[in-house]
mmCIF file of C-alpha atoms in Angstrom:
data_model
loop_
_atom_site.group_PDB
_atom_site.id
_atom_site.type_symbol
_atom_site.label_atom_id
_atom_site.label_comp_id
_atom_site.label_asym_id
_atom_site.label_seq_id
_atom_site.Cartn_x
_atom_site.Cartn_y
_atom_site.Cartn_z
ATOM 1 C CA MET A 1 -19.530 5.710 18.214
ATOM 2 C CA ALA A 2 -23.097 4.691 18.863
ATOM 3 C CA THR A 3 -22.851 0.752 18.512
ATOM 4 C CA GLY A 4 -19.435 0.038 18.932
ATOM 5 C CA ARG A 5 -19.961 -1.542 15.516
ATOM 6 C CA PRO A 6 -17.585 -2.613 13.700
ATOM 7 C CA VAL A 7 -14.800 -1.137 15.800
ATOM 8 C CA GLY A 8 -15.822 -0.906 18.891
ATOM 9 C CA HIS A 9 -17.034 1.772 21.053
ATOM 10 C CA TYR A 10 -14.774 4.361 21.053
ATOM 11 C CA GLY A 11 -15.005 8.689 21.359
ATOM 12 C CA TYR A 12 -13.403 11.684 20.311
ATOM 13 C CA SER A 13 -12.563 15.205 21.629
ATOM 14 C CA ALA A 14 -12.061 18.254 20.137
ATOM 15 C CA LEU A 15 -9.417 18.158 19.364
ATOM 16 C CA LEU A 16 -10.031 17.148 15.683
ATOM 17 C CA GLY A 17 -11.986 19.958 14.939
ATOM 18 C CA PRO A 18 -15.264 20.079 13.080
ATOM 19 C CA ARG A 19 -17.172 17.008 12.740
ATOM 20 C CA ILE A 20 -20.302 15.356 10.294
ATOM 21 C CA ARG A 21 -22.573 12.948 11.727
ATOM 22 C CA GLY A 22 -20.076 12.865 14.345
ATOM 23 C CA VAL A 23 -17.108 12.032 12.194
ATOM 24 C CA PRO A 24 -14.524 14.297 12.231
ATOM 25 C CA VAL A 25 -13.491 16.183 9.245
ATOM 26 C CA ALA A 26 -9.851 15.752 9.489
ATOM 27 C CA ALA A 27 -10.181 12.056 10.322
ATOM 28 C CA ALA A 28 -12.360 10.932 7.493
ATOM 29 C CA ALA A 29 -10.101 13.617 5.127
ATOM 30 C CA ALA A 30 -7.064 10.893 6.319
ATOM 31 C CA TRP A 31 -8.644 7.658 5.854
ATOM 32 C CA ALA A 32 -9.763 9.347 1.641
ATOM 33 C CA MET A 33 -5.800 10.138 1.258
ATOM 34 C CA MET A 34 -4.419 6.314 1.980
ATOM 35 C CA ALA A 35 -7.437 4.999 -0.153
ATOM 36 C CA ARG A 36 -5.822 5.625 -3.073
ATOM 37 C CA PRO A 37 -2.225 4.276 -1.806
ATOM 38 C CA SER A 38 -3.748 1.164 -0.171
ATOM 39 C CA TRP A 39 -5.845 0.570 -3.706
ATOM 40 C CA VAL A 40 -2.776 0.844 -5.524
ATOM 41 C CA ALA A 41 -0.092 -0.859 -3.173
ATOM 42 C CA GLY A 42 -3.183 -3.859 -2.836
ATOM 43 C CA GLY A 43 -3.356 -4.013 -6.746
ATOM 44 C CA TRP A 44 0.690 -4.898 -7.239
ATOM 45 C CA ALA A 45 1.006 -6.935 -4.382
ATOM 46 C CA VAL A 46 -1.456 -9.588 -5.873
ATOM 47 C CA ARG A 47 -0.376 -9.166 -9.689
ATOM 48 C CA GLY A 48 0.668 -12.992 -10.115
ATOM 49 C CA VAL A 49 -2.432 -13.634 -9.557
ATOM 50 C CA ARG A 50 -4.069 -15.666 -11.821
ATOM 51 C CA GLY A 51 -7.656 -15.607 -12.896
ATOM 52 C CA ARG A 52 -9.423 -11.929 -13.372
ATOM 53 C CA ARG A 53 -11.703 -12.643 -11.104
ATOM 54 C CA ARG A 54 -9.719 -14.379 -8.271
ATOM 55 C CA ARG A 55 -7.092 -11.220 -8.494
ATOM 56 C CA ARG A 56 -10.254 -9.265 -8.302
ATOM 57 C CA VAL A 57 -11.082 -10.492 -5.334
ATOM 58 C CA LEU A 58 -7.574 -10.584 -3.412
ATOM 59 C CA HIS A 59 -7.089 -7.394 -4.873
ATOM 60 C CA VAL A 60 -9.783 -5.558 -2.714
ATOM 61 C CA ALA A 61 -8.551 -8.092 -0.313
ATOM 62 C CA ALA A 62 -5.260 -6.936 -0.200
ATOM 63 C CA ALA A 63 -5.839 -3.556 -0.084
ATOM 64 C CA SER A 64 -8.569 -3.554 2.821
ATOM 65 C CA ALA A 65 -5.235 -5.420 4.364
ATOM 66 C CA ALA A 66 -3.070 -1.968 2.894
ATOM 67 C CA LEU A 67 -5.230 0.315 4.688
ATOM 68 C CA THR A 68 -5.839 -1.302 7.860
ATOM 69 C CA ALA A 69 -1.929 -1.691 8.254
ATOM 70 C CA TRP A 70 -1.802 2.236 8.268
ATOM 71 C CA ASP A 71 -4.186 2.542 11.789
ATOM 72 C CA VAL A 72 -2.235 -0.086 13.340
ATOM 73 C CA PHE A 73 0.721 2.682 12.935
ATOM 74 C CA LEU A 74 -1.729 6.039 13.003
ATOM 75 C CA ASP A 75 -4.176 4.452 16.073
ATOM 76 C CA PRO A 76 -1.650 4.271 18.755
ATOM 77 C CA ARG A 77 -0.233 7.560 18.615
ATOM 78 C CA MET A 78 -4.153 9.340 18.141
ATOM 79 C CA VAL A 79 -4.460 7.451 21.809
ATOM 80 C CA ARG A 80 -1.379 9.063 22.890
ATOM 81 C CA GLU A 81 -2.003 12.247 22.230
ATOM 82 C CA GLY A 82 -5.726 12.672 23.266
ATOM 83 C CA TYR A 83 -7.365 12.485 19.639
ATOM 84 C CA TRP A 84 -9.573 9.629 19.866
ATOM 85 C CA THR A 85 -9.672 6.740 22.848
ATOM 86 C CA TRP A 86 -11.698 3.091 24.212
ATOM 87 C CA PRO A 87 -13.396 3.518 27.628
ATOM 88 C CA GLY A 88 -11.909 0.045 27.940
ATOM 89 C CA GLY A 89 -8.514 0.451 26.438
ATOM 90 C CA GLY A 90 -6.927 -2.459 24.291
ATOM 91 C CA ARG A 91 -3.389 -4.487 24.587
ATOM 92 C CA TYR A 92 -2.290 -2.834 21.997
ATOM 93 C CA ALA A 93 -1.147 0.207 23.042
ATOM 94 C CA GLY A 94 -4.391 1.211 24.274
ATOM 95 C CA VAL A 95 -6.354 0.074 21.280
ATOM 96 C CA PRO A 96 -8.497 -3.496 21.170
ATOM 97 C CA ALA A 97 -8.137 -5.841 18.391
ATOM 98 C CA SER A 98 -12.011 -5.447 17.395
ATOM 99 C CA ASN A 99 -10.800 -2.118 15.855
ATOM 100 C CA PHE A 100 -8.235 -3.735 13.661
ATOM 101 C CA ALA A 101 -11.189 -6.064 12.264
ATOM 102 C CA GLY A 102 -13.617 -3.377 12.286
ATOM 103 C CA TRP A 103 -11.596 -1.369 9.887
ATOM 104 C CA PHE A 104 -11.033 -4.258 7.761
ATOM 105 C CA ALA A 105 -14.559 -4.741 6.813
ATOM 106 C CA THR A 106 -15.077 -0.764 6.998
ATOM 107 C CA SER A 107 -12.361 -1.152 4.364
ATOM 108 C CA ALA A 108 -13.628 -4.203 2.118
ATOM 109 C CA VAL A 109 -17.382 -2.577 1.592
ATOM 110 C CA VAL A 110 -15.407 0.399 0.460
ATOM 111 C CA PHE A 111 -12.652 -1.518 -1.553
ATOM 112 C CA GLY A 112 -15.917 -3.823 -3.152
ATOM 113 C CA THR A 113 -17.886 -1.141 -3.619
ATOM 114 C CA TRP A 114 -15.003 0.408 -5.935
ATOM 115 C CA ALA A 115 -14.339 -3.196 -7.872
ATOM 116 C CA ALA A 116 -17.550 -3.330 -8.524
ATOM 117 C CA LEU A 117 -17.385 0.493 -10.447
ATOM 118 C CA GLY A 118 -14.836 -0.655 -12.500
ATOM 119 C CA ALA A 119 -11.708 0.442 -10.184
ATOM 120 C CA GLY A 120 -8.880 -0.894 -12.470
ATOM 121 C CA GLU A 121 -5.681 -2.482 -11.616
ATOM 122 C CA PRO A 122 -2.714 0.087 -11.426
ATOM 123 C CA ASP A 123 -0.094 1.294 -13.932
ATOM 124 C CA ALA A 124 2.658 3.228 -13.796
ATOM 125 C CA ARG A 125 0.088 6.072 -14.119
ATOM 126 C CA ASP A 126 -0.232 5.557 -10.581
ATOM 127 C CA ASP A 127 3.534 5.031 -9.414
ATOM 128 C CA GLU A 128 3.070 8.825 -7.141
ATOM 129 C CA ALA A 129 -0.057 6.517 -5.287
ATOM 130 C CA LEU A 130 2.545 3.625 -4.747
ATOM 131 C CA ALA A 131 5.521 6.050 -3.261
ATOM 132 C CA LEU A 132 3.557 7.459 -1.201
ATOM 133 C CA TYR A 133 2.111 4.371 0.464
ATOM 134 C CA ALA A 134 6.197 3.416 1.029
ATOM 135 C CA TRP A 135 7.325 6.860 2.670
ATOM 136 C CA THR A 136 4.202 6.460 5.191
ATOM 137 C CA TRP A 137 5.866 3.416 6.055
ATOM 138 C CA ALA A 138 9.668 4.827 5.986
ATOM 139 C CA GLY A 139 8.523 7.762 7.763
ATOM 140 C CA GLU A 140 5.989 6.376 10.611
ATOM 141 C CA THR A 141 8.342 4.020 11.442
ATOM 142 C CA PHE A 142 11.834 6.455 11.813
ATOM 143 C CA ALA A 143 9.148 8.537 13.789
ATOM 144 C CA ASN A 144 7.799 5.664 16.112
ATOM 145 C CA LEU A 145 11.749 4.136 16.134
ATOM 146 C CA ALA A 146 13.816 8.123 17.042
ATOM 147 C CA LEU A 147 10.985 10.698 18.015
ATOM 148 C CA TRP A 148 8.324 9.432 20.298
ATOM 149 C CA ARG A 149 9.915 6.125 21.630
ATOM 150 C CA GLN A 150 7.788 4.092 20.383
ATOM 151 C CA PRO A 151 9.890 0.632 19.370
ATOM 152 C CA LEU A 152 6.537 -1.656 19.728
ATOM 153 C CA VAL A 153 4.087 0.238 17.377
ATOM 154 C CA ALA A 154 7.353 0.760 15.254
ATOM 155 C CA ALA A 155 7.886 -2.822 14.996
ATOM 156 C CA ALA A 156 4.000 -3.962 14.468
ATOM 157 C CA GLY A 157 3.187 -1.355 11.982
ATOM 158 C CA SER A 158 5.905 -1.800 9.902
ATOM 159 C CA THR A 159 5.068 -5.488 9.957
ATOM 160 C CA ALA A 160 1.821 -4.498 9.256
ATOM 161 C CA MET A 161 2.047 -2.233 6.147
ATOM 162 C CA GLY A 162 5.447 -4.115 4.948
ATOM 163 C CA LEU A 163 3.300 -7.516 4.606
ATOM 164 C CA VAL A 164 1.831 -5.615 1.591
ATOM 165 C CA LEU A 165 4.106 -3.368 0.525
ATOM 166 C CA VAL A 166 7.108 -5.638 -0.330
ATOM 167 C CA PRO A 167 4.605 -7.736 -2.496
ATOM 168 C CA ALA A 168 3.494 -4.352 -3.933
ATOM 169 C CA VAL A 169 6.696 -3.474 -5.059
ATOM 170 C CA ARG A 170 7.991 -6.735 -6.073
ATOM 171 C CA GLY A 171 4.811 -6.514 -8.251
ATOM 172 C CA ARG A 172 5.649 -2.994 -10.037
ATOM 173 C CA ARG A 173 9.085 -4.228 -10.371
ATOM 174 C CA ALA A 174 7.892 -7.269 -12.047
ATOM 175 C CA ALA A 175 5.364 -5.122 -14.672
ATOM 176 C CA THR A 176 8.518 -3.010 -15.606
ATOM 177 C CA ASP A 177 11.110 -5.516 -16.525
ATOM 178 C CA ALA A 178 8.032 -7.267 -18.708
ATOM 179 C CA ALA A 179 7.530 -3.627 -20.070
ATOM 180 C CA VAL A 180 11.052 -3.649 -21.320
ATOM 181 C CA PRO A 181 11.651 -5.394 -24.924
ATOM 182 C CA ALA A 182 13.912 -8.527 -25.302
ATOM 183 C CA ALA A 183 16.981 -7.279 -27.132
ATOM 184 C CA ALA A 184 17.038 -8.764 -30.465
ATOM 185 C CA PRO A 185 19.467 -11.382 -31.366
ATOM 186 C CA ALA A 186 22.536 -10.684 -33.641
ATOM 187 C CA ALA A 187 22.309 -11.260 -36.952
ATOM 188 C CA PRO A 188 24.835 -14.217 -38.273
ATOM 189 C CA ARG A 189 27.298 -13.232 -40.031
ATOM 190 C CA SER A 190 27.959 -14.147 -43.521
ATOM 191 C CA PRO A 191 31.351 -15.824 -44.477
ATOM 192 C CA PHE A 192 31.268 -13.616 -47.605
ATOM 193 C CA LEU A 193 30.981 -10.432 -45.943
ATOM 194 C CA VAL A 194 33.517 -11.495 -43.649
ATOM 195 C CA ALA A 195 35.899 -12.431 -46.296
ATOM 196 C CA SER A 196 35.530 -9.557 -48.304
ATOM 197 C CA ALA A 197 36.259 -7.751 -45.202
ATOM 198 C CA ARG A 198 39.904 -9.180 -44.356
ATOM 199 C CA ARG A 199 40.521 -8.357 -48.279
ATOM 200 C CA ARG A 200 39.875 -4.877 -47.355
ATOM 201 C CA LEU A 201 41.995 -4.661 -44.555
ATOM 202 C CA ARG A 202 44.853 -6.376 -46.149
ATOM 203 C CA THR A 203 44.542 -3.932 -49.329
ATOM 204 C CA VAL A 204 44.722 -1.023 -46.693
ATOM 205 C CA ALA A 205 47.320 -2.381 -44.937
#
């Protein structure tokens, strides 16, 4: 906050409660809550990329985009309700573009560290995290349209999160399809067995 790096000069109000080193605990908890769903969504979104190293790099980038996309919904509401502000304002609902560039960079550092520490690619055990990301996308879109009357935020946030969510869902479905074994081909009919069955039927008749 003091330097304006990397998200621009802004300030928190007292509405967010206790702070640690100037950062409200509630704000940090919200970001921590969405970090895992963003990592999972990013991983499924790049599932089809060949090459483990390349996929790993794109996983970090996609997860960073996923978390930053959620901020496209969050920041306008926080500004509108007085939780934090940018003194210089911004073209997007009072939020400057530098904020999103800064959060993408911050997210990339966090997720890059996760990857370096061995965080794996998502699997079926992470379905709840992907569902939470999808639910957040749907809930925020609905609330901004129907409750808060913020069509610009609804469109921007829905598009931003959707750019990660849609390929993530496709990647998850592809993994499910690949896990289902192909049906075994039908065994060829033996002419001898067919003839024998016909004789038995004629005998019964």
